[in-house]
mmCIF file of C-alpha atoms in Angstrom:
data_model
loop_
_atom_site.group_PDB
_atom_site.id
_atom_site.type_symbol
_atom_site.label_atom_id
_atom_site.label_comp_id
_atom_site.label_asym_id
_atom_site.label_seq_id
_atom_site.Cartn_x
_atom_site.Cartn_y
_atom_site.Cartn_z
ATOM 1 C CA UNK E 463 -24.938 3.402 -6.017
ATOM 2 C CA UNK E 464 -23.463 6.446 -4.354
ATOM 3 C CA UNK E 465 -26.936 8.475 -5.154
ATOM 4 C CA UNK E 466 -30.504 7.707 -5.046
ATOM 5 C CA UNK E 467 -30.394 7.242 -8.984
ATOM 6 C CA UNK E 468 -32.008 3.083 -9.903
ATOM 7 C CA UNK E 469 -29.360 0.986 -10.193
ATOM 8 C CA UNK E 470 -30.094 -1.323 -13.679
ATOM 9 C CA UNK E 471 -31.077 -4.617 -12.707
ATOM 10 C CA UNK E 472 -28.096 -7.308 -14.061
ATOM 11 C CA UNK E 473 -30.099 -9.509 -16.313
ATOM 12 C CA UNK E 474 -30.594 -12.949 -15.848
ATOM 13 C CA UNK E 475 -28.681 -15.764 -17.836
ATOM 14 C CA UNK E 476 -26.055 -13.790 -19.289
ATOM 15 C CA UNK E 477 -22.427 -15.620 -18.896
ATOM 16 C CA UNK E 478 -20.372 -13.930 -15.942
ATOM 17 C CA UNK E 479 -16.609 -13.712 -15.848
ATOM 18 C CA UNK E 480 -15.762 -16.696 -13.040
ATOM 19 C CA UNK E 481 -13.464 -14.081 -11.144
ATOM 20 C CA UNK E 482 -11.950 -14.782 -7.891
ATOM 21 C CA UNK E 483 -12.877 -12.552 -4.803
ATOM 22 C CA UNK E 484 -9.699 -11.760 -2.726
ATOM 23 C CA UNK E 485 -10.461 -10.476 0.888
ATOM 24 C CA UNK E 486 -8.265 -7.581 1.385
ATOM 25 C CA UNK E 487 -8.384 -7.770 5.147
ATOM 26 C CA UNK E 488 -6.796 -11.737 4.842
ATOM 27 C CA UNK E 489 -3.902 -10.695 2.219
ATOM 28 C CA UNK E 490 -2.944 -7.765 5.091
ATOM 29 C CA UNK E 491 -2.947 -10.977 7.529
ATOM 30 C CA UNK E 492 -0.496 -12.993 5.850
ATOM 31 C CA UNK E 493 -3.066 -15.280 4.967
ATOM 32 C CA UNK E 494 -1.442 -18.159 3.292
ATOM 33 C CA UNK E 495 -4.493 -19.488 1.054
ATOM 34 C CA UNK E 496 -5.113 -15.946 0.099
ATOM 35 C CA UNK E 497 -2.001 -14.994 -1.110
ATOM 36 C CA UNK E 498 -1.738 -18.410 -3.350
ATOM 37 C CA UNK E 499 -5.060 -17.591 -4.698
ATOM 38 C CA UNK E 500 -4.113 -13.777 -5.189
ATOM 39 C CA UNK E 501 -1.287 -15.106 -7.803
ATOM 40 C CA UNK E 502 -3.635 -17.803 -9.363
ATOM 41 C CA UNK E 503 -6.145 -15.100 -10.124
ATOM 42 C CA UNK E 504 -3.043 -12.698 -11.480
ATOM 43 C CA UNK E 505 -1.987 -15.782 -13.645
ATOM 44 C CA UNK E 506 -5.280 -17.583 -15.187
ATOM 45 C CA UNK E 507 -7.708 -14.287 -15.409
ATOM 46 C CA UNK E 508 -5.780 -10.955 -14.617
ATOM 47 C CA UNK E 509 -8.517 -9.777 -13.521
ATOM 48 C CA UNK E 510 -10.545 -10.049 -9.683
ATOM 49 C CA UNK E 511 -12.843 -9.089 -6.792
ATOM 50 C CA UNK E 512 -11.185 -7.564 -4.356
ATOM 51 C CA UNK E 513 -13.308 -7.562 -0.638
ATOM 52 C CA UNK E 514 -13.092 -3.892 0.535
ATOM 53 C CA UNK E 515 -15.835 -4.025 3.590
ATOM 54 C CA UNK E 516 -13.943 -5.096 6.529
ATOM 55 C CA UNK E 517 -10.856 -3.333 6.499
ATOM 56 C CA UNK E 518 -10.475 0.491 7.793
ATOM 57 C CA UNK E 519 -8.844 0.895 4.259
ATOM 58 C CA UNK E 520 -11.015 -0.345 2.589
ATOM 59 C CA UNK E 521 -13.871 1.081 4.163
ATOM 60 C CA UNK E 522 -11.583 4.577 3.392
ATOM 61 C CA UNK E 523 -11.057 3.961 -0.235
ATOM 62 C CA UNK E 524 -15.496 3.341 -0.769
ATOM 63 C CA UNK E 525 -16.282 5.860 0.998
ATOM 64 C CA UNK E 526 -13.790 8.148 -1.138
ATOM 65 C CA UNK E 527 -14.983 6.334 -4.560
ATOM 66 C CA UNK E 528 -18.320 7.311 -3.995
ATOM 67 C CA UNK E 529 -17.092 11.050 -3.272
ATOM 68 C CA UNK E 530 -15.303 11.285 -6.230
ATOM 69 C CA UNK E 531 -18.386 9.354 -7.725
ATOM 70 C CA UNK E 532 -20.203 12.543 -6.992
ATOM 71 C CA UNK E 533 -17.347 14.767 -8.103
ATOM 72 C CA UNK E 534 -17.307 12.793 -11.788
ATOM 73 C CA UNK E 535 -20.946 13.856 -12.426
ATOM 74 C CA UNK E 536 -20.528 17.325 -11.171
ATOM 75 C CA UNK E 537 -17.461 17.457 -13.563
ATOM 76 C CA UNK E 538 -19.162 15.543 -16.894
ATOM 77 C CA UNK E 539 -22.195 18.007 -16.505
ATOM 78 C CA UNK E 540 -20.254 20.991 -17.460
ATOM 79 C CA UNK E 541 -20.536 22.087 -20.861
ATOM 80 C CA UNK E 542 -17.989 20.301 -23.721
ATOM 81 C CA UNK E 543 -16.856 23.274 -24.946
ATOM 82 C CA UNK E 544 -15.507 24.053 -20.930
ATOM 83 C CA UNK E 545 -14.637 20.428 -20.594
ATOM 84 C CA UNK E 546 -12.147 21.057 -24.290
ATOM 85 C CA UNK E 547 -10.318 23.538 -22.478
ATOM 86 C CA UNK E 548 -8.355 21.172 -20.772
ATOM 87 C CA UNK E 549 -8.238 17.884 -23.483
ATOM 88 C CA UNK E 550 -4.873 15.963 -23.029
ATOM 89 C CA UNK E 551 -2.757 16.320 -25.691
ATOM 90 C CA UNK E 552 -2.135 13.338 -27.982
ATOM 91 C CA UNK E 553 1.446 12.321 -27.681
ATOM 92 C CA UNK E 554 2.574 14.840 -25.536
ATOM 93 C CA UNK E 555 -0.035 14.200 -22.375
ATOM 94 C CA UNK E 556 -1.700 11.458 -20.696
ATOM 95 C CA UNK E 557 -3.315 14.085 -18.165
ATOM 96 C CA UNK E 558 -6.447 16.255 -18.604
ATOM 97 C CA UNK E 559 -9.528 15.627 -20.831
ATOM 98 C CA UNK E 560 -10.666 13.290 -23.019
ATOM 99 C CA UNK E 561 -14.026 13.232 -24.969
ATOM 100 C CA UNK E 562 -16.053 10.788 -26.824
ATOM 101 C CA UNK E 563 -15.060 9.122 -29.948
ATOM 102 C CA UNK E 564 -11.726 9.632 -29.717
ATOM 103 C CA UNK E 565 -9.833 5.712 -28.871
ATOM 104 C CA UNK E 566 -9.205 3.674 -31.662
ATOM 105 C CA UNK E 567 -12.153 1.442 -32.985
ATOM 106 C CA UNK E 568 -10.740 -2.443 -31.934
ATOM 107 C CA UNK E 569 -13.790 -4.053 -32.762
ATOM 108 C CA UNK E 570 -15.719 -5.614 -35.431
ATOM 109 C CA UNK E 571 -18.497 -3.073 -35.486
ATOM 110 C CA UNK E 572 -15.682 -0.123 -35.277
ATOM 111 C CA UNK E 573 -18.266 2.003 -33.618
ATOM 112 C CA UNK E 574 -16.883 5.467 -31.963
ATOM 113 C CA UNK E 575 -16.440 4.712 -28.288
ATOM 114 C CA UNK E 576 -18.838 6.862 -26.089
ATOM 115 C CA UNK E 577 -16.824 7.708 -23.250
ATOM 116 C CA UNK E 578 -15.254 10.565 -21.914
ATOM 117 C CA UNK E 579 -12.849 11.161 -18.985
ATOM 118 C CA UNK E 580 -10.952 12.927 -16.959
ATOM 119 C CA UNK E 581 -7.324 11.914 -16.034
ATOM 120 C CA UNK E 582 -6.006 13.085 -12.778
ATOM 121 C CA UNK E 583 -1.969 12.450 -12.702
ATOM 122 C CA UNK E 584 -0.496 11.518 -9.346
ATOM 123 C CA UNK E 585 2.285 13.726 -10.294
ATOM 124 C CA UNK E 586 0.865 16.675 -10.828
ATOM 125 C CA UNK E 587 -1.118 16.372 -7.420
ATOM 126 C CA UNK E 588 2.147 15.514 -4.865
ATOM 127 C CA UNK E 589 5.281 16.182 -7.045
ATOM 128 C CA UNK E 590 4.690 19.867 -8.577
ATOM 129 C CA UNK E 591 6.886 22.325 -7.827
ATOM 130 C CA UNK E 592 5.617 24.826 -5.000
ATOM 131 C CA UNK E 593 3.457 27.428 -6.247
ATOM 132 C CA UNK E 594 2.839 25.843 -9.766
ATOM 133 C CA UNK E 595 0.107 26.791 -11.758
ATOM 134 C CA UNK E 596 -0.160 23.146 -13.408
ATOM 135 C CA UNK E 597 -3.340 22.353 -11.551
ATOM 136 C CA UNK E 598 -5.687 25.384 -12.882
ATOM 137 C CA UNK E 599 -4.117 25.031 -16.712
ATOM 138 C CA UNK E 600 -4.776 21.057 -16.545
ATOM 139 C CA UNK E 601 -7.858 21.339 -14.543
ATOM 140 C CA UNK E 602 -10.935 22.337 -14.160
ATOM 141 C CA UNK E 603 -11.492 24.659 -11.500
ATOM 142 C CA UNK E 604 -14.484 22.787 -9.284
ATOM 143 C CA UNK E 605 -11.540 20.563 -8.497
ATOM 144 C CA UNK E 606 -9.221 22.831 -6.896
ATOM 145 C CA UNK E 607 -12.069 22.020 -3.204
ATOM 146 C CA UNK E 608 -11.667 18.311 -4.184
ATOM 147 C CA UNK E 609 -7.446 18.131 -3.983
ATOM 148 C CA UNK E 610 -7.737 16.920 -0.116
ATOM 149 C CA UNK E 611 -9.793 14.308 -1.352
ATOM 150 C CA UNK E 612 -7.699 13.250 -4.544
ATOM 151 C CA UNK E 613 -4.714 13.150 -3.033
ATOM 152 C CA UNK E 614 -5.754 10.567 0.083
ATOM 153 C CA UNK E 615 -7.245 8.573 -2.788
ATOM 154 C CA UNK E 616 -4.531 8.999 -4.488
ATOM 155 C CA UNK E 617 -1.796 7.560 -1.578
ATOM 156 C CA UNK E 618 -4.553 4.876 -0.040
ATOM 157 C CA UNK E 619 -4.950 3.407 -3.807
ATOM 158 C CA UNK E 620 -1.286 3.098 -4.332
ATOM 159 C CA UNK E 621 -0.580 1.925 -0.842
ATOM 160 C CA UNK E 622 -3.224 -0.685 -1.592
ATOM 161 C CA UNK E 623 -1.448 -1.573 -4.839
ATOM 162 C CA UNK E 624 2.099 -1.871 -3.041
ATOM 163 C CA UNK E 625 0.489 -4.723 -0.861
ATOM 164 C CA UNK E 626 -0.449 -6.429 -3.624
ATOM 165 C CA UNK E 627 2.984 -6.291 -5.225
ATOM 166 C CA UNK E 628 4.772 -7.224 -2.540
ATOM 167 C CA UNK E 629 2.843 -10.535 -1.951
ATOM 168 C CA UNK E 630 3.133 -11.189 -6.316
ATOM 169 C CA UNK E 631 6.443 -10.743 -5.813
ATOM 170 C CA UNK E 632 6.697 -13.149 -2.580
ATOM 171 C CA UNK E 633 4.716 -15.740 -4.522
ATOM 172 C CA UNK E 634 6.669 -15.263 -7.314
ATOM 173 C CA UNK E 635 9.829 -16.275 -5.214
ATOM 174 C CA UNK E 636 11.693 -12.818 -6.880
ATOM 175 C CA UNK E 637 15.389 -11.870 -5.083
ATOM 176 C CA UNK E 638 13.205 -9.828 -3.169
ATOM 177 C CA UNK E 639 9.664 -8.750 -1.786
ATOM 178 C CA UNK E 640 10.324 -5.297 -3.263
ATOM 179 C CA UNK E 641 11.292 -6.065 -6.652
ATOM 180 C CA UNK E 642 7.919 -5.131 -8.019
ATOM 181 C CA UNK E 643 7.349 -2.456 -5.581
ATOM 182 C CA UNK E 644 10.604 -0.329 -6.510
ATOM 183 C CA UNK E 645 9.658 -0.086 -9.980
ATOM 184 C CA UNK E 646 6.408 1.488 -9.259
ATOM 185 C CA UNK E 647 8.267 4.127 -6.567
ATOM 186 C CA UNK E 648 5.415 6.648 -5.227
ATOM 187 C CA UNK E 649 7.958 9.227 -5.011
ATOM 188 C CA UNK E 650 8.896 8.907 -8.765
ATOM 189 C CA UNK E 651 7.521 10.455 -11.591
ATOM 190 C CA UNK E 652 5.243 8.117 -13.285
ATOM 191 C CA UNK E 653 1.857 7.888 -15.371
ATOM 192 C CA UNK E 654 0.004 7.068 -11.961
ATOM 193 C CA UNK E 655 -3.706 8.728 -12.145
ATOM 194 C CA UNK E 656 -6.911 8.871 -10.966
ATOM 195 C CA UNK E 657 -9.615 8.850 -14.262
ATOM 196 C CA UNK E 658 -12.847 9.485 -13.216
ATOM 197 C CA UNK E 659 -15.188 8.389 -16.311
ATOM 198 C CA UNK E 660 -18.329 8.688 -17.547
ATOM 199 C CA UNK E 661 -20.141 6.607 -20.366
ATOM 200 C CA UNK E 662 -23.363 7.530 -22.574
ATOM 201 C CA UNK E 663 -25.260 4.668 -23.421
ATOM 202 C CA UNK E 664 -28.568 5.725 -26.108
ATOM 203 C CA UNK E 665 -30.804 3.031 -25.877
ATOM 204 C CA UNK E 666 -30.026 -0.498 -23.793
ATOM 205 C CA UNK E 667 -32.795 -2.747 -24.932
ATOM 206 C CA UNK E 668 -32.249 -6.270 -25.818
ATOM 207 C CA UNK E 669 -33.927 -6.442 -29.175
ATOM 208 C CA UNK E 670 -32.175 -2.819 -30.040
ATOM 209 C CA UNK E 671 -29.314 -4.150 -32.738
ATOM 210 C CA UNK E 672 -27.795 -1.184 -32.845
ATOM 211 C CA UNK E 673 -27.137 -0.580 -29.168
ATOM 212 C CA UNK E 674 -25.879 -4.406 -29.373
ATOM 213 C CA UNK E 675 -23.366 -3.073 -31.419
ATOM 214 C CA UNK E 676 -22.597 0.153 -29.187
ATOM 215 C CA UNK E 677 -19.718 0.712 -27.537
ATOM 216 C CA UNK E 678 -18.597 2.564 -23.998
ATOM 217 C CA UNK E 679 -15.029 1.932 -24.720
ATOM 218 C CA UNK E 680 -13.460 -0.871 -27.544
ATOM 219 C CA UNK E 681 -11.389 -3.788 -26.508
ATOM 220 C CA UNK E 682 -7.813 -3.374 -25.163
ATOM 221 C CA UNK E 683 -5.533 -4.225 -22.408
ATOM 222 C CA UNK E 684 -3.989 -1.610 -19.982
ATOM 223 C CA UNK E 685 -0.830 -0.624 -19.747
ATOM 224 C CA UNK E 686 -0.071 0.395 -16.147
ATOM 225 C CA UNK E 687 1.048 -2.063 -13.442
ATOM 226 C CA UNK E 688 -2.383 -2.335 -11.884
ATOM 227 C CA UNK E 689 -5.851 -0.695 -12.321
ATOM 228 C CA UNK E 690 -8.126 -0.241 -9.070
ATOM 229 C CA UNK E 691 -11.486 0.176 -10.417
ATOM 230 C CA UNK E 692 -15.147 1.517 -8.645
ATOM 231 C CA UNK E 693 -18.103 0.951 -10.619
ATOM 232 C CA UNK E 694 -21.671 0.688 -9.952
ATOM 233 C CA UNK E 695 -23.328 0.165 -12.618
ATOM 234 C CA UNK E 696 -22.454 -3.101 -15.111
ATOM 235 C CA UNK E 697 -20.789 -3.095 -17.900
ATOM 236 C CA UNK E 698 -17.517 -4.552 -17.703
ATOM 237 C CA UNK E 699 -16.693 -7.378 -20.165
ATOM 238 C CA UNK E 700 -13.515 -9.521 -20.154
ATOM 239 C CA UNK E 701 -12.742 -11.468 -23.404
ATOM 240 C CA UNK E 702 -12.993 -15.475 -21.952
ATOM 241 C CA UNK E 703 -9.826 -16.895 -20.871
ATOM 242 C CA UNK E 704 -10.777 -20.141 -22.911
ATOM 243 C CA UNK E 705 -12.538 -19.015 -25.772
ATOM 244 C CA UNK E 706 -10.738 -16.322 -28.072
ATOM 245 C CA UNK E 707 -13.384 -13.330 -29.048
ATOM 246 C CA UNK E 708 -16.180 -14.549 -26.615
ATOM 247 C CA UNK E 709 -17.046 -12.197 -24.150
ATOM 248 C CA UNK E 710 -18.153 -12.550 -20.219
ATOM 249 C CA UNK E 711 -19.816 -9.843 -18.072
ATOM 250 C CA UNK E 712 -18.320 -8.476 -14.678
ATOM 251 C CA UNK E 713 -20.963 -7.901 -11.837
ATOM 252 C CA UNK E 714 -20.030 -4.841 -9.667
ATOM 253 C CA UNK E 715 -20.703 -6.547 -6.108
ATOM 254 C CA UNK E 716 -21.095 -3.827 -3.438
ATOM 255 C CA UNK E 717 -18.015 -3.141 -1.092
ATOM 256 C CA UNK E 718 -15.872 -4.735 -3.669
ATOM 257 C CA UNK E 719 -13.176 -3.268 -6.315
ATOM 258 C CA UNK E 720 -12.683 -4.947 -9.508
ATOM 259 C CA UNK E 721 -8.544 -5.212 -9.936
ATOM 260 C CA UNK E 722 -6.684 -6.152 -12.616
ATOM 261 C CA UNK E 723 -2.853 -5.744 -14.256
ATOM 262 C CA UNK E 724 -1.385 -3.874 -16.925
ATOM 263 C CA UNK E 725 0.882 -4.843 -19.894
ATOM 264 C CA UNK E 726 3.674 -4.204 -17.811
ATOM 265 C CA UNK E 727 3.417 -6.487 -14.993
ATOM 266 C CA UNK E 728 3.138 -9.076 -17.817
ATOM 267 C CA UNK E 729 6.300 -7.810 -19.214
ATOM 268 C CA UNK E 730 8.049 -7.130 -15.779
ATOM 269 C CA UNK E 731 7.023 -11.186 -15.451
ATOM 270 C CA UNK E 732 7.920 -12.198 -18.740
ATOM 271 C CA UNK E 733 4.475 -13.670 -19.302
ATOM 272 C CA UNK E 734 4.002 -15.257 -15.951
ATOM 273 C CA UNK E 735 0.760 -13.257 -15.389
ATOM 274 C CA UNK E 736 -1.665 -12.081 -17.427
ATOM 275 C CA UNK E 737 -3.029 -8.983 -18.837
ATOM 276 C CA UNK E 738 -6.074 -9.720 -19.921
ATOM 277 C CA UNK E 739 -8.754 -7.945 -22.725
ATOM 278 C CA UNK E 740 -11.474 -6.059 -21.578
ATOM 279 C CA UNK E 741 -14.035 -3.330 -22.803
ATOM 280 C CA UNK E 742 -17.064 -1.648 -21.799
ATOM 281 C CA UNK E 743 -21.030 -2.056 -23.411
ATOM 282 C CA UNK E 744 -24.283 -1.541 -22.536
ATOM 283 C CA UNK E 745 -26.120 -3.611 -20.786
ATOM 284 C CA UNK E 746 -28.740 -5.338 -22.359
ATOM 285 C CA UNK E 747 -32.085 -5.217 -19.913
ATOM 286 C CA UNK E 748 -34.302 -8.244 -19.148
ATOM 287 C CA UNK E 749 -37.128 -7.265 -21.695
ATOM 288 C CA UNK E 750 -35.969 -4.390 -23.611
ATOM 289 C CA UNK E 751 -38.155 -1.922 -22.314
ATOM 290 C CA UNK E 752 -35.739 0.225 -20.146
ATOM 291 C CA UNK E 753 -32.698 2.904 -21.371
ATOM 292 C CA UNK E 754 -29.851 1.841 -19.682
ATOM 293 C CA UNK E 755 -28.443 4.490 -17.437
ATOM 294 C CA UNK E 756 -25.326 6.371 -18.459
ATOM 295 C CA UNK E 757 -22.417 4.973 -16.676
ATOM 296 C CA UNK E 758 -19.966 6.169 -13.930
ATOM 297 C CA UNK E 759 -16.871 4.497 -12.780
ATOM 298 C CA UNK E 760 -13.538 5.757 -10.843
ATOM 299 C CA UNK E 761 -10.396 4.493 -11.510
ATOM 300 C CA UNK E 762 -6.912 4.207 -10.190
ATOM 301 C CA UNK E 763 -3.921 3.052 -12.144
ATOM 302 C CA UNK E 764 -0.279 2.435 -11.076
ATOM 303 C CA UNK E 765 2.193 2.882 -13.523
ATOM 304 C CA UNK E 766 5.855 1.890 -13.982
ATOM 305 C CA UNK E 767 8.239 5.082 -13.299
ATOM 306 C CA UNK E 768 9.132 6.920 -16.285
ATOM 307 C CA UNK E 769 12.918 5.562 -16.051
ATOM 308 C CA UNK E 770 12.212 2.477 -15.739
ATOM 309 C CA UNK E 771 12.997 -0.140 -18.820
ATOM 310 C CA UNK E 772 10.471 -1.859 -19.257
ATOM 311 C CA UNK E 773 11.915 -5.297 -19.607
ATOM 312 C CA UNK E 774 11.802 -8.407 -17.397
ATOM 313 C CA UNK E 775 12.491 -8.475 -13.708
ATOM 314 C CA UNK E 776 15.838 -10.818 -13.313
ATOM 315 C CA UNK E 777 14.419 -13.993 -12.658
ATOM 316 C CA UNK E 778 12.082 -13.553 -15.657
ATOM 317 C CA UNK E 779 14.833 -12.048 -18.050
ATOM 318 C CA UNK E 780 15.906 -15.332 -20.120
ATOM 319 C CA UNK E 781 12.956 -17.027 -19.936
ATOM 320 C CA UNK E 782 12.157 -16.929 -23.354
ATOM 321 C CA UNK E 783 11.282 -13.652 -23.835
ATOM 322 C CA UNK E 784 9.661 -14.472 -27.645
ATOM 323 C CA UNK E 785 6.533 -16.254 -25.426
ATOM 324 C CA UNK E 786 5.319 -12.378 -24.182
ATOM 325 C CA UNK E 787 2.703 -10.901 -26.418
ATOM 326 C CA UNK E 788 0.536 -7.801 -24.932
ATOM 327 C CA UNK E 789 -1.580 -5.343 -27.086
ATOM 328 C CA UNK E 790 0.428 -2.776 -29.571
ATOM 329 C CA UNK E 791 2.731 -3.313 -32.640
ATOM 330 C CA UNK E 792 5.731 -1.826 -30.816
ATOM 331 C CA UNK E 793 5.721 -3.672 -27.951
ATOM 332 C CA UNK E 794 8.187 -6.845 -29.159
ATOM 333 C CA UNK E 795 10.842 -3.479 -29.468
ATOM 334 C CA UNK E 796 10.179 -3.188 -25.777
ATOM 335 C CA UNK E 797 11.489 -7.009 -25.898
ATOM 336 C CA UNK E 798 14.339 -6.270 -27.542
ATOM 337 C CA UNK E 799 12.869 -8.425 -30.303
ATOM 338 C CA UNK E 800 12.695 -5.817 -33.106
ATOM 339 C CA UNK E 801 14.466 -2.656 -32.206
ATOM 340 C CA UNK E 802 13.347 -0.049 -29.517
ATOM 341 C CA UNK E 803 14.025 3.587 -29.555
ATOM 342 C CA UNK E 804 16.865 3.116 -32.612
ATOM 343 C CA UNK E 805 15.639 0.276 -35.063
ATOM 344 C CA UNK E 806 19.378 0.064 -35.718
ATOM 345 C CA UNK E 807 19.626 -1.608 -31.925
ATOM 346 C CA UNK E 808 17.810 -4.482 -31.675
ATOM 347 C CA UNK E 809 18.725 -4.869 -27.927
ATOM 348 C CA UNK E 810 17.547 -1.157 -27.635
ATOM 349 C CA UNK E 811 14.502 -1.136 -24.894
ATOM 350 C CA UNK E 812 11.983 2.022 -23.891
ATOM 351 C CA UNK E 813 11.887 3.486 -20.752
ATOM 352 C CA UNK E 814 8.204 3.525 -19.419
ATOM 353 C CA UNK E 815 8.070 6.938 -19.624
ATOM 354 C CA UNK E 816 8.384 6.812 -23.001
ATOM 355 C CA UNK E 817 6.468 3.275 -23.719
ATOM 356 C CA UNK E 818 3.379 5.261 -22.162
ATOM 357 C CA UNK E 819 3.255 7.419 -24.727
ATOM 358 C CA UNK E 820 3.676 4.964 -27.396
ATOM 359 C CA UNK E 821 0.478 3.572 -25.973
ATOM 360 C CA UNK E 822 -1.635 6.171 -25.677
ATOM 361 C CA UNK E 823 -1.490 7.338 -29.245
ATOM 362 C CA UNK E 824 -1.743 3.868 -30.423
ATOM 363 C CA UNK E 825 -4.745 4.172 -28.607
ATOM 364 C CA UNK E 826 -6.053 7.255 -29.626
ATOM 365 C CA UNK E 827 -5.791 9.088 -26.522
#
């Protein structure tokens, strides 16, 4: 971990997520192999290790995680009425604050989720007009030393995510290497944003039914393009690719990010890869008789540009577009399957811009 805090030991026995681990430094090579298993991983799981340590990059983008690591606890530590001052605004903003118990309740249990955040938008840190105040009304102000920092993270996470677009979209075989690339334009306005997060976890122990039952953040799916993630401390679940509703543990492995795509790239690819179900618990302990500490992750995720329709890529477009289910009622509109923006026009589709909003209130947040 980034401090001197105990990590949690990972418990013995408990069934792991079989992800693939993609070396960074072999996809920037042109590695054939790598770039084949890069697209099986995007296809069968959605989600996978990507090798960090022995790439300048890389090496970059840890050694900036664990900053902003620091800057997340700093930030969570300030009192909630301070932290309120600057809570997102349902339907009308993705950016700013959210606190606990606010995302809908997806599971069984429908236990409050117990994690709060703090979205960063890539917009308002490069494409605000000069001398805008947006930064100290969506912000708090111990950021304002920390924009140096966000912003490299900022351009070194999506330059890392345009690599791995550009090889999807050569394995693929789409009209062109770009194709995935120049809907996800840095230079655009988008939903692009760092989230620095933080989850409270009372209890931990094995035998504790209740914290069995507790829950960091419910099930969903994203609904970027792709989500760079930074953890440290388990937690991570992904619902099994074989076995509906069963549930298999990620294990953070040092100098590794854990990557995985939105909803949108499985609607860009018209089902062709996957966006797979995930959500966030505490993790059980070996005996029981340990709290398990609260949790800290950082976050990147690339959005679509707010103008673009989110609808299949060419090749993808009459593939049978009724095959492509992702998480939300309104997303066969998005298909032109029901009716988008007009229920009257069934061949009607949203722009991203306004897709992302559709999501987050489904979502609660």
């Amino acid at each position: 971990m980034p401090d001197s805090s105990p990590t949690p030991t990972f418990p013995p026995n408990l069934p792991l997520a079989p992800l693939t681990v993609i070396s960074y430094t072999k996809l920037l090579a042109n590695d054939v192999i790598e770039s084949s298993n890069l697209l099986s991983a995007c296809q069968n799981q959605g989600f996978f290790h990507l090798d960090l340590s022995s790439s300048s990059t890389g090496a970059s983008l840890l050694s900036q995680s664990s900053q902003l690591y620091t800057l997340a606890r700093s930030l969570f530590a300030l009192p909630l009425e301070t932290k309120q001052q600057f809570a997102l605004q349902k339907g009308v903003s993705l950016f700013g604050y959210k606190p606990a118990g606010t995302v809908k309740a997806t599971d069984p249990t429908h236990h409050p989720d117990s994690t709060e955040f703090f979205n960063i938008g890539k917009d308002d840190l490069f494409l605000s007009p000069p001398g805008s105040d947006v930064l100290t009304k969506k912000y708090p102000l111990e950021i304002q030393p920390h924009l140096p920092l966000l912003k490299s993270f900022t351009a070194n996470c999506h330059a890392l995510a345009t690599e791995l677009l550009i090889i999807l979209a050569r394995e693929l075989g789409l009209s062109s290497n770009t194709a995935l690339v120049n809907l996800n334009n840095f230079n655009q306005s988008s939903g692009d944003h760092i989230r620095l997060t933080h989850t409270t976890i009372h209890g931990g122990g094995s035998s504790s039914s209740s914290d069995k039952q507790s829950i960091g953040l419910p099930s969903h799916t994203d609904f970027g393009t792709v989500t760079i993630l930074f953890n440290w401390q388990a937690g991570l679940q992904i619902e099994s690719a074989t076995a509906t509703g069963q549930w298999e543990w990620v294990k953070p492995l040092p100098g590794h990010a854990i990557v995985n795509l939105g909803d949108a790239m499985k609607i860009f690819t018209n089902g062709h890869l996957k966006s797979a179900k995930h959500r966030v618990v505490p993790l059980p302990t070996a005996h029981g008789s340990r709290k398990t500490a609260d949790r800290y992750s950082v976050v990147y995720s690339i959005r679509p540009n707010n103008n673009v329709l989110m609808k299949a890529v060419d090749k993808f477009e009459h593939a049978g577009e009724t095959q492509v289910k992702v998480a939300g009622k309104f997303v066969p509109a998005l298909l032109g399957e029901t009716g988008g923006r007009d229920n009257n026009d069934k061949k009607q589709v949203l722009t991203a811009g306004e897709w992302m909003v559709q999501r987050a209130v489904q979502l609660g947040n």
